Coordinates of C-alpha atoms and ligand atoms in Angstrom, one line a residue:
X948 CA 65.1 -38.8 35.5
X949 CA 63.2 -41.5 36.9
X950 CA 61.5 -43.4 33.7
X951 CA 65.1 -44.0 32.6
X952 CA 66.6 -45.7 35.7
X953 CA 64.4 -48.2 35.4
X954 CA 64.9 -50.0 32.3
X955 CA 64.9 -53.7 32.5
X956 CA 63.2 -57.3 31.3
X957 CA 60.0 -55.5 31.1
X958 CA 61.0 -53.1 28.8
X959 CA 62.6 -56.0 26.7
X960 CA 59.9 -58.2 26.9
X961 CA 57.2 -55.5 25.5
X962 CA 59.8 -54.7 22.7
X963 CA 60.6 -58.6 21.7
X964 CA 56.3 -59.2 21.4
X965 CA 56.5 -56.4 18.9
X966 CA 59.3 -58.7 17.1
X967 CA 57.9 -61.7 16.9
X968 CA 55.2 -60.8 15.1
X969 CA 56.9 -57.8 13.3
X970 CA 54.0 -55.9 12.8
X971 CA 55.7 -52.0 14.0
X972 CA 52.5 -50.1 12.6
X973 CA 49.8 -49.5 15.3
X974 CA 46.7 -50.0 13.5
X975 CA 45.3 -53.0 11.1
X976 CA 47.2 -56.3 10.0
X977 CA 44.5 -57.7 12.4
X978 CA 45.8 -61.3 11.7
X979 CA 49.4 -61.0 11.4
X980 CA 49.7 -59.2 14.3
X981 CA 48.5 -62.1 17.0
X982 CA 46.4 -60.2 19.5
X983 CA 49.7 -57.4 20.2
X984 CA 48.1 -54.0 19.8
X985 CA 51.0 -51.9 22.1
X986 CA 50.0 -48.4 21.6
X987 CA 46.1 -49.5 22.1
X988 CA 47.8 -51.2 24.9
X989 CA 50.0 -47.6 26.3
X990 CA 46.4 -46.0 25.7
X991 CA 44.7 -48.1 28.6
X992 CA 47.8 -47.7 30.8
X993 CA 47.4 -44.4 31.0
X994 CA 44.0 -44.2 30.7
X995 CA 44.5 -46.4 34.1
X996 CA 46.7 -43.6 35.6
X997 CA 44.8 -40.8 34.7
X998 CA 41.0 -42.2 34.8
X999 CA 40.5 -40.5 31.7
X1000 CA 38.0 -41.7 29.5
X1001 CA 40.0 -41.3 26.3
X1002 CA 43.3 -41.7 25.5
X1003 CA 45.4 -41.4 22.2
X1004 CA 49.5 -41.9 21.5
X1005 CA 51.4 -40.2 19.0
X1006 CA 55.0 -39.7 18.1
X1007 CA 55.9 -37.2 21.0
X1008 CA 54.9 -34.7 23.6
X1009 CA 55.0 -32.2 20.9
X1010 CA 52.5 -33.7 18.6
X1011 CA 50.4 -34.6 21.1
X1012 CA 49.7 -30.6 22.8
X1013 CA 49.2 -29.6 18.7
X1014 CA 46.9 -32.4 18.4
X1015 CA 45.2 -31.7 21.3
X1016 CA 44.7 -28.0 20.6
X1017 CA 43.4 -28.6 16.9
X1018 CA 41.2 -31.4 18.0
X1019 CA 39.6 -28.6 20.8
X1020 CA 39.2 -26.6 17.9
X1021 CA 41.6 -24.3 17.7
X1022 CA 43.5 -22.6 14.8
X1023 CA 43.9 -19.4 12.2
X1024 CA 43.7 -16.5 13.8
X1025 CA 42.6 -17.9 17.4
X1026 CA 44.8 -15.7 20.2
X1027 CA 45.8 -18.6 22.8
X1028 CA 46.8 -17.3 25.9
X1029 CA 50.4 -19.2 27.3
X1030 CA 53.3 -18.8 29.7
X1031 CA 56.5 -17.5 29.3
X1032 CA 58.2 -20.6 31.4
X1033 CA 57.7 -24.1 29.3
X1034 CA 58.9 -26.2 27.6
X1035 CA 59.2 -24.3 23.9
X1036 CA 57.5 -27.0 22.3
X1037 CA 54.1 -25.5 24.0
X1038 CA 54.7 -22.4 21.7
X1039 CA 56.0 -23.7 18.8
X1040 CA 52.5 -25.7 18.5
X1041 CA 50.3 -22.9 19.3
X1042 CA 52.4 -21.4 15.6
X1043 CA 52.2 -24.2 13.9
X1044 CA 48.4 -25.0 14.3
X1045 CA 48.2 -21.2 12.6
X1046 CA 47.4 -20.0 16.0
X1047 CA 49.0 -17.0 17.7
X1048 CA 50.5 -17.3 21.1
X1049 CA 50.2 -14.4 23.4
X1050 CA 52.1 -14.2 26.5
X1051 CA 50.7 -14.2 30.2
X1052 CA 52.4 -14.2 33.9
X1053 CA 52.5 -17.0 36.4
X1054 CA 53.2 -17.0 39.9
X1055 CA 54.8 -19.2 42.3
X1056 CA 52.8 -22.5 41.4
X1057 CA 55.5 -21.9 38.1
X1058 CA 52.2 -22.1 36.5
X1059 CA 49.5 -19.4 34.6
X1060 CA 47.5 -17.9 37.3
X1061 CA 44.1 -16.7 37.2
X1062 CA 45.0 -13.1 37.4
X1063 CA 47.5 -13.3 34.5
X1064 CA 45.1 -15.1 32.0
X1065 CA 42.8 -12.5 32.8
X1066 CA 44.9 -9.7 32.1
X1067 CA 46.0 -11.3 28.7
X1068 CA 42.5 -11.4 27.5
X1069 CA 41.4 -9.7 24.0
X1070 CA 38.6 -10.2 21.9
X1071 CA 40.7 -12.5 20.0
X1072 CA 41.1 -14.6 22.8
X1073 CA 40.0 -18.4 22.2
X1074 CA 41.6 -20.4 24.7
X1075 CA 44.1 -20.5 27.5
X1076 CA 47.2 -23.4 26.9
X1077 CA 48.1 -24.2 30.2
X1078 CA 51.2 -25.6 31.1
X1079 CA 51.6 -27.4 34.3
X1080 CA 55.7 -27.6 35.0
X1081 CA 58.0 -29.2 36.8
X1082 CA 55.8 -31.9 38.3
X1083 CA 53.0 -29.9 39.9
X1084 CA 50.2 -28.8 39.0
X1085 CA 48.1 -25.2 38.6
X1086 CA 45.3 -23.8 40.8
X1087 CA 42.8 -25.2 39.1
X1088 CA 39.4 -23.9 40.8
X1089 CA 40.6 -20.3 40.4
X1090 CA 41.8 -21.1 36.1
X1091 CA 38.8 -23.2 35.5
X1092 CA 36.5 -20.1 37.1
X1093 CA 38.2 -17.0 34.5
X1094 CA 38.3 -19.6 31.3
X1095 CA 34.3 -20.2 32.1
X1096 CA 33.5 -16.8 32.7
X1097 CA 35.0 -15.7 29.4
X1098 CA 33.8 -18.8 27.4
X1099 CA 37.6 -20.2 26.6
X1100 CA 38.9 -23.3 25.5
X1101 CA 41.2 -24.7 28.1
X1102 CA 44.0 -26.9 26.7
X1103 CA 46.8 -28.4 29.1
X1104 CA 50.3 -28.8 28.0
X1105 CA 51.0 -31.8 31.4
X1106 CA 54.2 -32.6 29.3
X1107 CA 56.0 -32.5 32.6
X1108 CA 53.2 -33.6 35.3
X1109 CA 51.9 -37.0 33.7
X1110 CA 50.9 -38.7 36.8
X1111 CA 50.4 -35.5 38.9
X1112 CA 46.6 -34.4 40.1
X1113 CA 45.0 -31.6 41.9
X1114 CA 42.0 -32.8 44.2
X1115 CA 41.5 -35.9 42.6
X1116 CA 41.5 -35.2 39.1
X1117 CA 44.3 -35.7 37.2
X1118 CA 46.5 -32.5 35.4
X1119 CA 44.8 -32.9 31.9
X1120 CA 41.4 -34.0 32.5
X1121 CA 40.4 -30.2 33.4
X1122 CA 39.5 -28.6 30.2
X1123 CA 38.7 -29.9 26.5
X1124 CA 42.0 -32.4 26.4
X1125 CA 45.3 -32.1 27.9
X1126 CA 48.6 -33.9 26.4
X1127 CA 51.6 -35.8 28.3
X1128 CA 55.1 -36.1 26.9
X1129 CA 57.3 -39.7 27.1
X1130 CA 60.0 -38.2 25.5
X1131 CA 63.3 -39.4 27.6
X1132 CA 63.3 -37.4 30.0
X1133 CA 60.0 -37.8 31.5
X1134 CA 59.0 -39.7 34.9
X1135 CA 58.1 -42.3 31.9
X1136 CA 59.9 -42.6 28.6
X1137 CA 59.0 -44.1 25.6
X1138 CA 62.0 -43.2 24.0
X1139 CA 59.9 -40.8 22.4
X1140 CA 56.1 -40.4 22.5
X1141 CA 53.1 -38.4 23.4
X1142 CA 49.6 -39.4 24.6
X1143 CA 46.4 -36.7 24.5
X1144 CA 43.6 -37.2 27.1
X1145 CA 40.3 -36.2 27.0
X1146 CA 37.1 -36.9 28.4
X1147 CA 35.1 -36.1 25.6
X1148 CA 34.5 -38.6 23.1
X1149 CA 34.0 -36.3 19.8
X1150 CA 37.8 -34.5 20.8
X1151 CA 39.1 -37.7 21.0
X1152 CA 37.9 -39.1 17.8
X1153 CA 39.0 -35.4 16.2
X1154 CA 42.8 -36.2 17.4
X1155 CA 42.5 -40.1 16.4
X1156 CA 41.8 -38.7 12.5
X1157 CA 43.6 -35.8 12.8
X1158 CA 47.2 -37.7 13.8
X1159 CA 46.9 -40.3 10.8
X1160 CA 46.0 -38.2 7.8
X1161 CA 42.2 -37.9 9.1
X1162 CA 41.8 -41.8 8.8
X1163 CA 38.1 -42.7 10.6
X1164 CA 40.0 -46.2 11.6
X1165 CA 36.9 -48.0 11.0
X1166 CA 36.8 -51.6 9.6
X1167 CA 40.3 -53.4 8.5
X1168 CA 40.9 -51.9 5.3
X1169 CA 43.0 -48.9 5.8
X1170 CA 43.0 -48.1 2.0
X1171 CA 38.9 -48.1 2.3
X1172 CA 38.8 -45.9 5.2
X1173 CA 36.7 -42.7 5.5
X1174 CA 38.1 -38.8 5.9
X1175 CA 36.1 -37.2 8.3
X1176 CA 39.0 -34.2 8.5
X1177 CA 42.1 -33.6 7.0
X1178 CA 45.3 -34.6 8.8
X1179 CA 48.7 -35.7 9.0
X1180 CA 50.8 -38.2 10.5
X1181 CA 51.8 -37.6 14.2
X1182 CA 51.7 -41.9 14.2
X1183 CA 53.8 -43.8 17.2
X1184 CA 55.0 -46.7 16.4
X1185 CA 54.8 -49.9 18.2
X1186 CA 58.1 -50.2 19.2
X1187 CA 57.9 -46.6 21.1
X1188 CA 54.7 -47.8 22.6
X1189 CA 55.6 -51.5 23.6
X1190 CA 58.5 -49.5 25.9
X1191 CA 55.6 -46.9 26.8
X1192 CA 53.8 -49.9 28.0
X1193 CA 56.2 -51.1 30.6
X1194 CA 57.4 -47.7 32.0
X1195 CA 53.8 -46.2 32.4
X1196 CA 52.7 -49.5 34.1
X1197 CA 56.2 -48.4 36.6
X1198 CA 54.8 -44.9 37.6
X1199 CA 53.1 -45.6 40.8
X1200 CA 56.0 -47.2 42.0
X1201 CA 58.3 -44.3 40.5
X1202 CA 55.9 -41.7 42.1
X1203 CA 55.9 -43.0 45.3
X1204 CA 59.6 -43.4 45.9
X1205 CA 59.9 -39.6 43.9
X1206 CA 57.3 -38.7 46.5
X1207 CA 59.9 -39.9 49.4
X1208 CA 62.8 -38.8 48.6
X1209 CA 61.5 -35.0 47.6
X1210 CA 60.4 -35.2 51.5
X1211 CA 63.7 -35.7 52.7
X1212 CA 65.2 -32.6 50.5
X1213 CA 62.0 -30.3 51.6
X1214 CA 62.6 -31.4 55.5
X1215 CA 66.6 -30.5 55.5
X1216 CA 66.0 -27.4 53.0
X1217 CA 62.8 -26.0 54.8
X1218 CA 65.2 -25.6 58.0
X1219 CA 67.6 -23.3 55.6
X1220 CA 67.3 -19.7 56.2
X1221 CA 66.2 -18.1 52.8
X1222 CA 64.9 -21.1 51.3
X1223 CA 61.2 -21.4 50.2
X1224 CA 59.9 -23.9 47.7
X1225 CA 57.3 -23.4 44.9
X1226 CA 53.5 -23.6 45.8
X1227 CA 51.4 -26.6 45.2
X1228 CA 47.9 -25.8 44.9
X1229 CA 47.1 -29.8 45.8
X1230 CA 50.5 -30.7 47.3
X1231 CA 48.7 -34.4 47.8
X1232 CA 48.8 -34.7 43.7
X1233 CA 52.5 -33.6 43.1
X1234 CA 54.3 -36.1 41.2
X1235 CA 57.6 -35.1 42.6
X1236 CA 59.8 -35.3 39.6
X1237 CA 61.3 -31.7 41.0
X1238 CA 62.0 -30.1 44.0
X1239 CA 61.2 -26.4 43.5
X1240 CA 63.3 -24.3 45.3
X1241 CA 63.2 -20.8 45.8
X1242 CA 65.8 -17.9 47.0
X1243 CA 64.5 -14.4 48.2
X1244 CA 66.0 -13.1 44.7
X1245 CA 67.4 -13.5 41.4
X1246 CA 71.1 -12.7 42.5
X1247 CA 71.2 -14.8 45.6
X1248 CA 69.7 -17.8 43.2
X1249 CA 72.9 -17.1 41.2
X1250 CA 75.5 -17.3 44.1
X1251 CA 73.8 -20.6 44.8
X1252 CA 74.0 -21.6 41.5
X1253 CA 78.0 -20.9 41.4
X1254 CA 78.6 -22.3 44.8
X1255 CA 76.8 -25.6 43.5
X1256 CA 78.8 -25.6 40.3
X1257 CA 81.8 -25.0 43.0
X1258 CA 80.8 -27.6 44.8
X1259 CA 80.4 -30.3 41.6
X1260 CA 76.9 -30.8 42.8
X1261 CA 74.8 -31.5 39.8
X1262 CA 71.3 -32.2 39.2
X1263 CA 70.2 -28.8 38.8
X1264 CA 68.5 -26.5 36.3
X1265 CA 68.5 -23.1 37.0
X1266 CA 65.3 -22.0 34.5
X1267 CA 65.9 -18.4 34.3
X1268 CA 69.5 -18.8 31.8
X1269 CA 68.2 -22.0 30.1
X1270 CA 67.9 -21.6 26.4
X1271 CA 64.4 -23.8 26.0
X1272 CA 62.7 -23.2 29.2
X1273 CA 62.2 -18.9 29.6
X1274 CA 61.5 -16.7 27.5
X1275 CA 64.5 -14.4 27.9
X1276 CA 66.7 -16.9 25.3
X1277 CA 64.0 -17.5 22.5
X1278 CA 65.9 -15.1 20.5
X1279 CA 64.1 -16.5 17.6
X1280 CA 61.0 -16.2 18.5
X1281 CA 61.9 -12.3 19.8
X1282 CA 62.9 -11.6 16.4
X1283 CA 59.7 -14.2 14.7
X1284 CA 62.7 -16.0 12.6
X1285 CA 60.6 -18.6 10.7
X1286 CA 61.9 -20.5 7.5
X1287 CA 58.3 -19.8 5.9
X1288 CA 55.5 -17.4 7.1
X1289 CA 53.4 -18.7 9.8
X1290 CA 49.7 -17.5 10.3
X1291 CA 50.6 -15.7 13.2
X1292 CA 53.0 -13.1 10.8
X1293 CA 50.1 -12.1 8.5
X1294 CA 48.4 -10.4 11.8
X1295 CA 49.0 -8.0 15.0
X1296 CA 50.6 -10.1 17.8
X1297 CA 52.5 -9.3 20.9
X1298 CA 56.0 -7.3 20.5
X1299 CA 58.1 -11.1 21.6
X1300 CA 61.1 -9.1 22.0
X1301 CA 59.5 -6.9 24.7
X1302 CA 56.8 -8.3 26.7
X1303 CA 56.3 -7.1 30.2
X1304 CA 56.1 -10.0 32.3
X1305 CA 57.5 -8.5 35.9
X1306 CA 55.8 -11.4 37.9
X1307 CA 57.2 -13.9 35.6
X1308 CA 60.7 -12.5 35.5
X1309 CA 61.1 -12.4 39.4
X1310 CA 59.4 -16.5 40.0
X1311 CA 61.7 -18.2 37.3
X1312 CA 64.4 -15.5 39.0
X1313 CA 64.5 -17.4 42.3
X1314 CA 63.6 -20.8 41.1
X1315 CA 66.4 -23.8 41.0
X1316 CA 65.0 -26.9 40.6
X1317 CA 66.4 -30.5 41.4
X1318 CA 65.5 -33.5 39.6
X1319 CA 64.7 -36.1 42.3
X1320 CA 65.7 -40.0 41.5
X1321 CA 63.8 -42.7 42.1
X1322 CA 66.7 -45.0 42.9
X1323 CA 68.5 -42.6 45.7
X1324 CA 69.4 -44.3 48.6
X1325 CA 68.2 -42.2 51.4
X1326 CA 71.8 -42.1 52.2
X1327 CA 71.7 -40.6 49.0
X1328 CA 69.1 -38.0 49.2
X1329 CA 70.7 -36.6 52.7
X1330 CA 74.2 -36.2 51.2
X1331 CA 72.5 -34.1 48.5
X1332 CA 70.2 -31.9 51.0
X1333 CA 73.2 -31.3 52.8
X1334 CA 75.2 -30.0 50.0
X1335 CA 72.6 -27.8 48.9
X1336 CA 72.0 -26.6 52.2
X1337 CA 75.9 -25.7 52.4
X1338 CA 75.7 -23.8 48.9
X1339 CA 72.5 -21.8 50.2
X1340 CA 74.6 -20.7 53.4
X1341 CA 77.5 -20.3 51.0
X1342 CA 75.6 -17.6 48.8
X1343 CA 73.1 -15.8 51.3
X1344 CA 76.4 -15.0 54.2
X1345 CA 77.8 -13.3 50.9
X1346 CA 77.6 -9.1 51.5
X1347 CA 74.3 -7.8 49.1
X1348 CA 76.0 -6.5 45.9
X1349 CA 75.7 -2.5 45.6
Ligands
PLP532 C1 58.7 -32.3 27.3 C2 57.7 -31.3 27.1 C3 57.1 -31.1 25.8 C4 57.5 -31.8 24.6 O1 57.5 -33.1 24.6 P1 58.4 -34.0 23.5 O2 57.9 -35.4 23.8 O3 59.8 -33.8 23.8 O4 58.0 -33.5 22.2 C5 56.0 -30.2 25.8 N1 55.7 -29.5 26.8 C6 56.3 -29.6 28.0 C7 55.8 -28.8 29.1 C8 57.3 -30.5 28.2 O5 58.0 -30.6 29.3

């Protein structure tokens, strides 16, 4: 978890401007606050990153993907089309903006494909929320083309590819804003956090007012302030963005040593009968927080996840039994358990308890993934291809089940 091995003095030093002036709210208190502006200063980092033009932080990855979608325009009634492998946060926004989430297949970029977003589309359709996991990033050329061709929004959850690109052009700049998580276990932390991106200047204006109670932040009288929209308060404070600060301005570095140790793992494991890895449709713009591995099914990836477990070798998630990445465990959401009735309950949606999602079922199947460290020796990295390797052989010289 790379943004976390790194803390140190620059992380303390970002925190300890914040408390000498003790001004923790990110916007007026021009002179008490001595020129430290730390979440206008996180904006420009990863505005630097990314090259987006506009960049906004709030209180969390979560905030920041329901922010982006309302800002895009998005909301009551508005089908948005979404995989069935994310984090749940992606879904739980598309409910709580009053939107209704309808379910779609990916393929082995772990991502939507073109094909599935076009088989999900209904009249009702009004955007596409794509989520781009486990450090890569989707084929864009091919999503971009079907979400023209039908006149969608595009939206992109890049929770867990901040820093990843595909040709050139960084996962969230593809569509009308995209939204990174720095929650702690992100290739940067902010302890907790959330920045939107957008190239378009009247979106980002729409998530500036709509994540502080529709403020216009105009002038230094907050109390005086214009409304242009309602809102509500998805704020980060300085003290999450001072740490922000110092751990975006670490991801080159981060990526580039994620970069060379995930091509250690992929040289041992690519020599390993049975083992394929997940497709990256720029494989120049992966981030390499994960190595994606894949096993020629769903019961061989099991055997390799008990010989691992055997083994003590940790590291691993193994998507396809986790309770907030797949589908299969969202009980809740099978059975629509809310504490109060969403928008979504008051019209025809998908049957959650039984979608059809073969394609889906059979990728996040196969799929173990690795989180890669920055700080492994390559010492390190070998021992672990090694014992992954031996798990693999383990598991596939075991008789098929039948
Ligand atoms: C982490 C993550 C989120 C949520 O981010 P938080 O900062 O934890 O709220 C949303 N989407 C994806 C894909 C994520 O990985």
């Amino acid at each position: 978890m790379p943004g976390t091995e790194l803390f140190g003095s620059e992380e303390r030093k970002e925190i300890n401007d914040v408390m000498e002036t003790g001004i923790l709210f990110r916007f007026n208190h021009d002179q008490q606050r001595n020129g430290i502006w730390k979440a206008k200063e996180f904006e420009a980092e990863v505005r630097k990153v990314t090259g987006a033009k506009f960049s906004h932080a709030v209180s969390s990855g979560s905030t920041a993907i329901a922010t982006a979608m309302a800002a895009a325009g998005i909301g009551a009634g508005d089908e948005v089309i979404v995989p069935p492998f994310t984090y749940i946060a992606t879904i739980e926004a598309v409910f709580f903006i009053g939107a209704t989430p309808v379910f779609a297949e990916i393929d082995e970029t772990l991502d939507l494909s073109a094909e599935g977003i076009k088989a999900a589309i209904t009249p009702k359709t009004k955007a596409v929320c794509l989520v781009h996991m486990c450090g890569g990033m989707a084929d864009m050329d091919s999503i971009v083309k079907v979400v023209k061709e039908h006149n969608l929004i595009l939206v992109e959850d890049a929770g867990q590819a901040f820093a990843a690109s595909y040709k050139g052009t960084s996962t969230g700049l593809f569509g009308a804003a995209g939204a990174y998580s720095f929650d702690f276990f992100k290739i940067a932390t902010a302890g907790e956090g959330g920045v939107i991106v957008t190239n378009d200047e009247q979106v980002y204006k729409y998530a500036d007012s709509y994540s502080d109670h529709g403020h216009d932040h105009v002038g230094n009288n907050r109390g005086m302030e214009q409304h242009p929209i309602m809102g509500f308060n998805y704020r980060i404070s300085e003290l999450h963005a001072a740490i922000g600060v110092a751990q975006t301005r670490k991801v080159p570095a981060i990526r580039e040593a994620n970069r060379k140790n995930k091509a250690i793992l992929t040289e041992v494991l690519s020599q390993v009968e049975g083992v394929s890895f997940s497709t990256l449709p720029d494989p120049a713009g992966d981030s390499a927080t994960f190595l994606n591995m894949f096993l020629p099914d769903t019961t061989t990836a099991k055997r390799v996840v008990d010989e691992l477990n055997k083994n003590s070798v940790g590291g691993f998630n193994y998507w396809y039994t986790n309770m907030y990445h797949f589908i299969n465990q969202w009980d809740h959401i099978h059975q629509m358990r809310t504490v109060s009735k969403l928008t979504a309950q008051l019209g025809e949606h998908q049957d959650y308890g039984n979608l059809h999602l073969p394609k889906s079922q059979e990728v996040v199947g196969r799929l173990i993934s690795f989180g890669i460290r920055c700080t492994w020796t390559e010492d390190e990295v070998r021992t672990l291809a090694n014992n992954i390797a031996k798990a693999v052989k383990a598991a596939v010289g075991e008789p098929a089940l039948s």
